Amino acid sequence: MILVLFGPPGVGKGTQAKLLAEKLGIVHISTGDMLREAVRAGTELGKKAKAVIDSGQLVSDDIMVGIIREVLSSGRSAKGFILDGFPRTVPQAEALSSLLEELGITIGHVVNLRLAEAIVVKRLSSRRTCRKCATIYNLTEKRLADQVKCPNCGGELYQREDDRPETVLRRLSVYARSTTPVEEFYRKRGLLTDVDGSGTVEAVNRAILKVLGKL
Ligand code: AP5
Ligand code: MG
């Protein structure tokens, strides 16, 4: 199963990808998580990417395609995978098509999560992520109450640098300009299905599983 989870910042791609990867036994490939890990580890890639991510812009297509090529060629994702945050430009989508062709595999579904911009902004302003296990939370969740530690592993909960209000607006405008054309790229190829991202996490998950024919 090869699934592309598509949609604007804050729509719930990471949240859904984690659940789907567990349920379907496939690998979750998040380019955002990989870049943040590179920043944390202080690698050459991380040093280059940090300022770009923090300003809400996109890392170059060459770098991103190189990262994806390396992951997909490693064999780690042989049973199937979920792409979260890639492709984000038409050149990335084209490069992905060539790469999958080389590997002899095809995309099964592209799920386009949709959500009103005002709700996206609200979700991002109250997002918290665990530094240790990377679980994504929202301050509005009851299970967090006043906790500053991750209920899952006790790790520190932090707010992403790019979730500041001005950076969120920049990310949304970069999405509108550079990423929405990818929607058309996949719609034209009959691969894309819209899914309403405004329900509960469980409701959205069921809707995606239905599209995948897994419910
Ligand atoms: P990336 O990490 O991919 O960020 P993004 O696409 O902006 O998406 P987010 O991670 O912000 O949101 P999400 O959709 O995963 O939502 P989440 O599940 O967390 O990329 C970061 C940066 O890296 C980019 O800006 C760019 O610089 C660079 N980059 C990455 N990939 C690149 C590429 N291919 N090319 C170039 N540059 C690249 O949920 C958000 C919040 O909502 C959470 O608090 C969550 O708890 C809550 N929530 C989720 N679902 C629900 C629900 N159903 N109801 C209520 N709350 C919900
Ligand atoms: Mg994410």
JSON list of C-alpha atoms in Angstrom, two decimals, residues 22 24 174:
[
{"chain": "A", "resi": 22, "resn": "GLU", "atom": "CA", "xyz": [0.11, 1.39, 13.16]},
{"chain": "A", "resi": 24, "resn": "LEU", "atom": "CA", "xyz": [-1.89, -0.99, 8.41]},
{"chain": "A", "resi": 174, "resn": "VAL", "atom": "CA", "xyz": [3.60, 29.01, 0.41]}
]
